[in-house]
Coordinates of C-alpha atoms and ligand atoms in Angstrom, one line a residue:
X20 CA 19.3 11.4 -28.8
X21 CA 18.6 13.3 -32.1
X22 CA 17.1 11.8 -35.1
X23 CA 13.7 11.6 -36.2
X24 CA 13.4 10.0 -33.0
X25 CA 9.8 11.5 -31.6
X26 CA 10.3 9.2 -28.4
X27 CA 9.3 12.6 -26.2
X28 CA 6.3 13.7 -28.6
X29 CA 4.1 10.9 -28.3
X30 CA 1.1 13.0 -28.1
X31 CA 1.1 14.9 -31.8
X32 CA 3.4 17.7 -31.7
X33 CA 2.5 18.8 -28.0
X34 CA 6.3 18.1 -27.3
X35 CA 5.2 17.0 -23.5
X36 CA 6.4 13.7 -22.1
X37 CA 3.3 11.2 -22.1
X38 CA 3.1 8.9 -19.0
X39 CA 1.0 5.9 -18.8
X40 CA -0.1 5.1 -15.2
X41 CA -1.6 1.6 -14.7
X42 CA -3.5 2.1 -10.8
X43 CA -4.1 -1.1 -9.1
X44 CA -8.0 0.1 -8.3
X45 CA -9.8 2.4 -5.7
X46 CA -10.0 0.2 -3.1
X47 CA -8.9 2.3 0.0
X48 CA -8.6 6.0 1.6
X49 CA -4.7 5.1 0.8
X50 CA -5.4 4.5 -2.9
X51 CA -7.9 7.7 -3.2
X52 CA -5.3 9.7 -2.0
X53 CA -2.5 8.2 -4.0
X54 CA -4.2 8.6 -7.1
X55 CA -4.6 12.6 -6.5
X56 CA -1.2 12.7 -5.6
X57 CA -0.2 11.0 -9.0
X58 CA -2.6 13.6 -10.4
X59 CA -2.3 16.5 -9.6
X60 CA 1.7 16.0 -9.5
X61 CA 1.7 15.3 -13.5
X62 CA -0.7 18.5 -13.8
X63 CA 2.2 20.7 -12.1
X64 CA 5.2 19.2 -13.6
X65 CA 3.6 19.4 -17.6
X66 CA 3.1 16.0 -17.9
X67 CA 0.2 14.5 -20.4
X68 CA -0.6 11.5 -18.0
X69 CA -2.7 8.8 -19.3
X70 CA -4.6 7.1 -16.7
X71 CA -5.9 4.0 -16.1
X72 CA -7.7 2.2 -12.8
X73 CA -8.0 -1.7 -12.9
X74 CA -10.1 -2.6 -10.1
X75 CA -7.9 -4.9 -8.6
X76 CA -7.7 -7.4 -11.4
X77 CA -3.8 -8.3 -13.3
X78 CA -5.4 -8.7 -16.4
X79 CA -6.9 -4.7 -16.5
X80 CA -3.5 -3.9 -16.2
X81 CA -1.6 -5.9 -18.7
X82 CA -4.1 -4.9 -20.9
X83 CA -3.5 -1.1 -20.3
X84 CA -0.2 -1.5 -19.8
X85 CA -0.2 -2.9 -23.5
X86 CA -2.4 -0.3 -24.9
X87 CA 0.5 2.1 -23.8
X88 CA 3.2 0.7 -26.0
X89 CA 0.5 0.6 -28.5
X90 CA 0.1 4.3 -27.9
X91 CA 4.1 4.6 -28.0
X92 CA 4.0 6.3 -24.8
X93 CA 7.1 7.9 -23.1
X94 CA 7.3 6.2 -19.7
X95 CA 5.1 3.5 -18.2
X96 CA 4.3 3.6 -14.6
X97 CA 2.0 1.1 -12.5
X98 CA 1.2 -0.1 -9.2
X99 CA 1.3 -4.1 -9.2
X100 CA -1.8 -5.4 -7.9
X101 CA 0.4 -8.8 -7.2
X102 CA 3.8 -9.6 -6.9
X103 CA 4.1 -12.3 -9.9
X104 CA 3.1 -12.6 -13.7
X105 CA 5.0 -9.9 -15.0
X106 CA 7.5 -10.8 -16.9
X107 CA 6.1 -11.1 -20.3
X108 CA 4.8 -7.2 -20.3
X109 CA 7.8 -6.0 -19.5
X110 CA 9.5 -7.2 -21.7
X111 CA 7.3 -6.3 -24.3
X112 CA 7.8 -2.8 -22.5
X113 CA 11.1 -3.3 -22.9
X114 CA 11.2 -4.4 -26.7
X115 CA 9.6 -1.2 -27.4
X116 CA 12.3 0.8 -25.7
X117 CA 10.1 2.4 -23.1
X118 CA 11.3 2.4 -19.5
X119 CA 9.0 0.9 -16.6
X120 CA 8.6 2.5 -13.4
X121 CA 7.6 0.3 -10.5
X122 CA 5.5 2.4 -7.8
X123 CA 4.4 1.4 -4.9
X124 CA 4.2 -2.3 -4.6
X125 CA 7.0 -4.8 -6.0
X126 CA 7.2 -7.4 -8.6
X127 CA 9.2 -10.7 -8.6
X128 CA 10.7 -9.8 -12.2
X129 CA 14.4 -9.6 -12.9
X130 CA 14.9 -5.9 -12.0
X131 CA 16.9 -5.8 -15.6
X132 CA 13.3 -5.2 -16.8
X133 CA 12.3 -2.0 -15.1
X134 CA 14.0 1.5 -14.5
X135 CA 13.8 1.8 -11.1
X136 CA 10.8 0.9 -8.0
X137 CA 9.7 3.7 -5.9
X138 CA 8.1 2.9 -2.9
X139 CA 7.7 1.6 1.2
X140 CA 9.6 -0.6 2.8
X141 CA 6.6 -2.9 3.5
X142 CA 8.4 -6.2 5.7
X143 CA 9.5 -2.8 8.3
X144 CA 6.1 -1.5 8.5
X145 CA 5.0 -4.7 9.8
X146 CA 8.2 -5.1 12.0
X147 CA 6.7 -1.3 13.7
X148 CA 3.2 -3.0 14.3
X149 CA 5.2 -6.2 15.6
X150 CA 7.5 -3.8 17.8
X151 CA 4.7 -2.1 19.2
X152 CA 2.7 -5.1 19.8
X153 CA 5.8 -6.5 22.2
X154 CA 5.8 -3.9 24.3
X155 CA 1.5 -3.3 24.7
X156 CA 1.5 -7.0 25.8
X157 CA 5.1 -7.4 27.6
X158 CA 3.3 -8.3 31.2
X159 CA 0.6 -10.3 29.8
X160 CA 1.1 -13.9 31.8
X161 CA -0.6 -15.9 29.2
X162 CA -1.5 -16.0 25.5
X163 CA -2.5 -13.1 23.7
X164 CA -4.7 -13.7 21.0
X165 CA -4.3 -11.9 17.5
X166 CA -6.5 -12.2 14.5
X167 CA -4.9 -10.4 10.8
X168 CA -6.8 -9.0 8.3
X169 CA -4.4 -9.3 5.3
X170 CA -4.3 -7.3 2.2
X171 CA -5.0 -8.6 -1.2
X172 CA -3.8 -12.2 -1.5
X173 CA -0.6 -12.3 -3.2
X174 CA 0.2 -8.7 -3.2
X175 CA 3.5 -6.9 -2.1
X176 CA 2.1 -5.0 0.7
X177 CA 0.3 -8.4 2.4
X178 CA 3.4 -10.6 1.8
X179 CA 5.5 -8.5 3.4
X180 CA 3.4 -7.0 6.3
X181 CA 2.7 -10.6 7.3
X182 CA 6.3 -11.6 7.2
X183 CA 7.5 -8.7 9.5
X184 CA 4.5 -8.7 11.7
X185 CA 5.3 -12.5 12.6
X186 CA 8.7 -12.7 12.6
X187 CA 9.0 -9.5 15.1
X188 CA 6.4 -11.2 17.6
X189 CA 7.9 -14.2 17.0
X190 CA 9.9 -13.7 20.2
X191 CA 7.2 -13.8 22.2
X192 CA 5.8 -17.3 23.0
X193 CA 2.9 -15.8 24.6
X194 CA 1.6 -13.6 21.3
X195 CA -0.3 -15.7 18.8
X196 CA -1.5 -15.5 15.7
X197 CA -5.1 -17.6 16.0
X198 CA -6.6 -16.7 12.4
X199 CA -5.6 -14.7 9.7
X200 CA -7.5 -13.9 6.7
X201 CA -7.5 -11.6 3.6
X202 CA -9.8 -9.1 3.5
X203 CA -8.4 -7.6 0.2
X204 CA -7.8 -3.9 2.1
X205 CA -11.3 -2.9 1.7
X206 CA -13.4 -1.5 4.6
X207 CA -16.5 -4.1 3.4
X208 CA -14.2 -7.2 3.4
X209 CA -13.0 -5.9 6.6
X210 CA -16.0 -6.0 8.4
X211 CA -17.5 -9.2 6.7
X212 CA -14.5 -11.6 8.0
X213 CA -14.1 -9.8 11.7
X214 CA -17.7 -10.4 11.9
X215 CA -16.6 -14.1 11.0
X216 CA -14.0 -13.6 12.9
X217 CA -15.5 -12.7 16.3
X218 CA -17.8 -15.7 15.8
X219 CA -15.2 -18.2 15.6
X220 CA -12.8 -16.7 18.3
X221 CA -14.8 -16.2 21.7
X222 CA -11.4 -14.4 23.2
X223 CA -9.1 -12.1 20.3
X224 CA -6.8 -9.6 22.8
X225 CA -5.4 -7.8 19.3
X226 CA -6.3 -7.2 15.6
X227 CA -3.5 -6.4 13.5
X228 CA -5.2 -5.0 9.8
X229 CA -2.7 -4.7 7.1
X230 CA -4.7 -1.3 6.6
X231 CA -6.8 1.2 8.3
X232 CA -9.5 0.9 5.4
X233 CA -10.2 -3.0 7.0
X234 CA -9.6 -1.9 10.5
X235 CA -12.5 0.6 10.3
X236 CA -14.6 -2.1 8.8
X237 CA -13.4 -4.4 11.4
X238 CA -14.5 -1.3 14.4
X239 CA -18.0 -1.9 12.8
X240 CA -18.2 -5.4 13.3
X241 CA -16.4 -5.2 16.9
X242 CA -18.9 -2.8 17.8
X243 CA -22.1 -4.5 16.6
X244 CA -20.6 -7.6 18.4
X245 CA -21.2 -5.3 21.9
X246 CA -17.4 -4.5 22.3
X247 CA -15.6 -1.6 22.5
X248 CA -13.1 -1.1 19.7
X249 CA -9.2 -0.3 21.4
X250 CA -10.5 -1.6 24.7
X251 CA -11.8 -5.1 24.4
X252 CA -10.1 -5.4 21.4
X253 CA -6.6 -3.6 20.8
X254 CA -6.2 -2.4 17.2
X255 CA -3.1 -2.1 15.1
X256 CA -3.3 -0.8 11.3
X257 CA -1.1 0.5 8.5
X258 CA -1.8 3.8 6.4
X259 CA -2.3 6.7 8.8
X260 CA -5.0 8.3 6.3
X261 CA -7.3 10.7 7.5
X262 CA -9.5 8.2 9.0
X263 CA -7.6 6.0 10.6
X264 CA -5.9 8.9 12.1
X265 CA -9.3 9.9 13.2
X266 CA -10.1 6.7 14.8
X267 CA -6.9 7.1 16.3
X268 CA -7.1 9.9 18.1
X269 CA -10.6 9.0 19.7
X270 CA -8.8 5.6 20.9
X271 CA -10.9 3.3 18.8
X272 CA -7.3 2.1 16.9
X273 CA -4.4 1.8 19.1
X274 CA -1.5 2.4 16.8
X275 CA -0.8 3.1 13.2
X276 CA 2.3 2.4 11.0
X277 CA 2.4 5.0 8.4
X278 CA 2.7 4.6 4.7
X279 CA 2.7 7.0 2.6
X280 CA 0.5 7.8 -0.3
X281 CA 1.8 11.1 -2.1
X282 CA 4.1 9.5 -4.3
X283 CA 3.2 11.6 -7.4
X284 CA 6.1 14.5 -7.1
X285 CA 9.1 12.2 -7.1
X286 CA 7.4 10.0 -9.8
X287 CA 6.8 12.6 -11.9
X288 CA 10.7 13.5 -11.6
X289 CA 11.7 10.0 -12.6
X290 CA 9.4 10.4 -15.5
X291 CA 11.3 13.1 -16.5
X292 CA 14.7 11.7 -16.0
X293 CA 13.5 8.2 -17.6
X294 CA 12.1 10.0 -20.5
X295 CA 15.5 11.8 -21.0
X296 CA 17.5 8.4 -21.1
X297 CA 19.3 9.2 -17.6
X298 CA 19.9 6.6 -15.4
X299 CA 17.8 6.1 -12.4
X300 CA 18.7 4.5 -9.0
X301 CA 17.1 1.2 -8.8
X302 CA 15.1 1.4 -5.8
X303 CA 14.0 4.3 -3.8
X304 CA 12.4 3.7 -0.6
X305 CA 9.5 6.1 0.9
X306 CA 10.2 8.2 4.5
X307 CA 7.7 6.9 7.4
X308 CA 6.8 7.1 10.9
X309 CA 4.6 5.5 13.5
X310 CA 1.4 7.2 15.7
X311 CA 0.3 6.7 19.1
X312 CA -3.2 8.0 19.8
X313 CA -1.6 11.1 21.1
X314 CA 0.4 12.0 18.4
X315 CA -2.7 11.2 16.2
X316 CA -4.5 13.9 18.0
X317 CA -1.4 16.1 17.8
X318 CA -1.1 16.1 13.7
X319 CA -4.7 15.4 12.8
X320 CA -5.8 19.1 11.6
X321 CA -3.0 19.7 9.2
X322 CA -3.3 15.8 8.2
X323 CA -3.8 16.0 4.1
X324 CA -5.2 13.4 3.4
Ligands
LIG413 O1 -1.5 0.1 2.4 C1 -3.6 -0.1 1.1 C2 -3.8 -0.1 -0.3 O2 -0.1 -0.8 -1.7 C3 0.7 0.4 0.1 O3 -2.6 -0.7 -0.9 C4 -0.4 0.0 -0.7 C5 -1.6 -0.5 0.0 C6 -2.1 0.3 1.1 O4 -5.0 -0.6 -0.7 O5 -4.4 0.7 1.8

């Protein structure tokens, strides 16, 4: 609207729109590449982004996401390091008239309290690693055992992996889940419980890591325990980054369960549109796939990222 409204000029006169971006940390090869993407996207459409990484704790970014308002920014965006808790930021966000964009990961907030929630659909990501999982161990005449490495407790991506993981391979009596423990998507965590892990568990047929950054840790720990990494142990993981892709193609992870990172572009056109009072669709779900070792092999030079 008109007015002396200055609601697109937050930074002094520059007449850009200002986004505040709220990043849950930089805890993965995923998160590395979605914060360039988020970067270098705002660079190329002439946006000021404000930028913020909170190292996996809540209260980092309620606290930045407050210091936006303060600021009077245009648009907020953030990735939610958990699913719950939200409610009173946004509708402090709200108050001040400054629309919210979910990316990435989900909150359990009245979707009345943000513009609109771009990201995977995580529950079918683990319903590929489940699918997959079927058919690899569809002869096997006895149990198979399977450890999980789950993301960050009481985050989007871990919730609903799990759930669509499980409920896939539910249909197989034979495929078990014997342990299954967070290691909080880094590649440290990752080896530090499979290390426990493989203690605990003399015979584990499958590890399913709710990301490639704990299933490389994880190969660590397999290998140090004397196995062989896709052979004694099959390996499923969700990302495809470069690494995992790598470890892919050499047949050290068995399958992958894309997800994809490079968000910035079509954030950075909801900016626009939220900052310009249009309405936004409420929910807009990322394109994936799924890689065999082979196909791993195929794409891995052009791979990005
Ligand atoms: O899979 C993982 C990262 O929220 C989808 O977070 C994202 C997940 C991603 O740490 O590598």
């Amino acid at each position: 609207g008109g007015g002396e409204d200055t609601a697109s000029g937050g930074e002094a006169g520059s007449g850009k729109i200002v986004l505040g971006f709220s990043q849950v940390g930089s805890e993965s090869g995923w998160r590395a590449a979605n914060t360039k993407s988020v970067k270098d996207s705002a660079a190329t459409a002439g946006i000021d982004l404000k930028f913020s990484d909170a190292q996996q704790k809540q209260e980092n970014q309620i606290a930045s996401i407050r210091s936006y308002i303060q600021q009077k920014v245009d648009v907020i965006a953030f990735s939610p390091v958990v699913v719950t808790g939200w409610d009173a930021v946004l509708k402090e966000a709200q108050a001040a008239k400054i629309p919210v964009i979910l990316t990435d990961r989900a909150v359990d907030s009245d979707a009345s309290l943000y513009a609109t929630f771009i990201g995977s659909d995580f529950v079918k990501e683990g319903e590929e690693v489940g699918k997959w999982a079927l058919e690899e161990f569809k002869s096997a005449t006895g149990p198979v055992n399977i450890v999980q490495l789950e993301g960050t407790v009481g985050s989007a991506p871990a919730i609903d992996r799990k759930k669509g993981f499980e409920a896939t391979i539910a249909s197989n009596p034979n495929l078990k889940v014997i342990a299954s423990q967070s290691g909080d998507f880094t590649r440290a965590k990752g080896k530090e419980v499979m290390q426990a892990l493989l203690q605990a568990n003399p015979k584990i047929d499958l590890l399913f890591a709710h990301n490639d950054d704990m299933g490389l840790g994880a190969i660590e720990a397999i290998k140090a325990a004397g196995l062989k990494p896709g052979t004694d142990i099959k390996i499923a993981t969700i990302d495809a980054v470069k690494d995992g892709m790598t470890a892919l193609a050499a047949n050290e992870i068995n399958f992958i369960a894309e997800c994809s990172p490079l968000l910035g572009e079509q954030l950075m056109e909801l900016t626009k549109k939220a900052a310009a009072g249009e309405p936004l669709e409420k929910r807009i779900v990322t394109k994936e796939t799924t890689f065999t070792p082979q196909q791993a092999a195929e794409v891995l030079s052009t791979r990005q990222y």
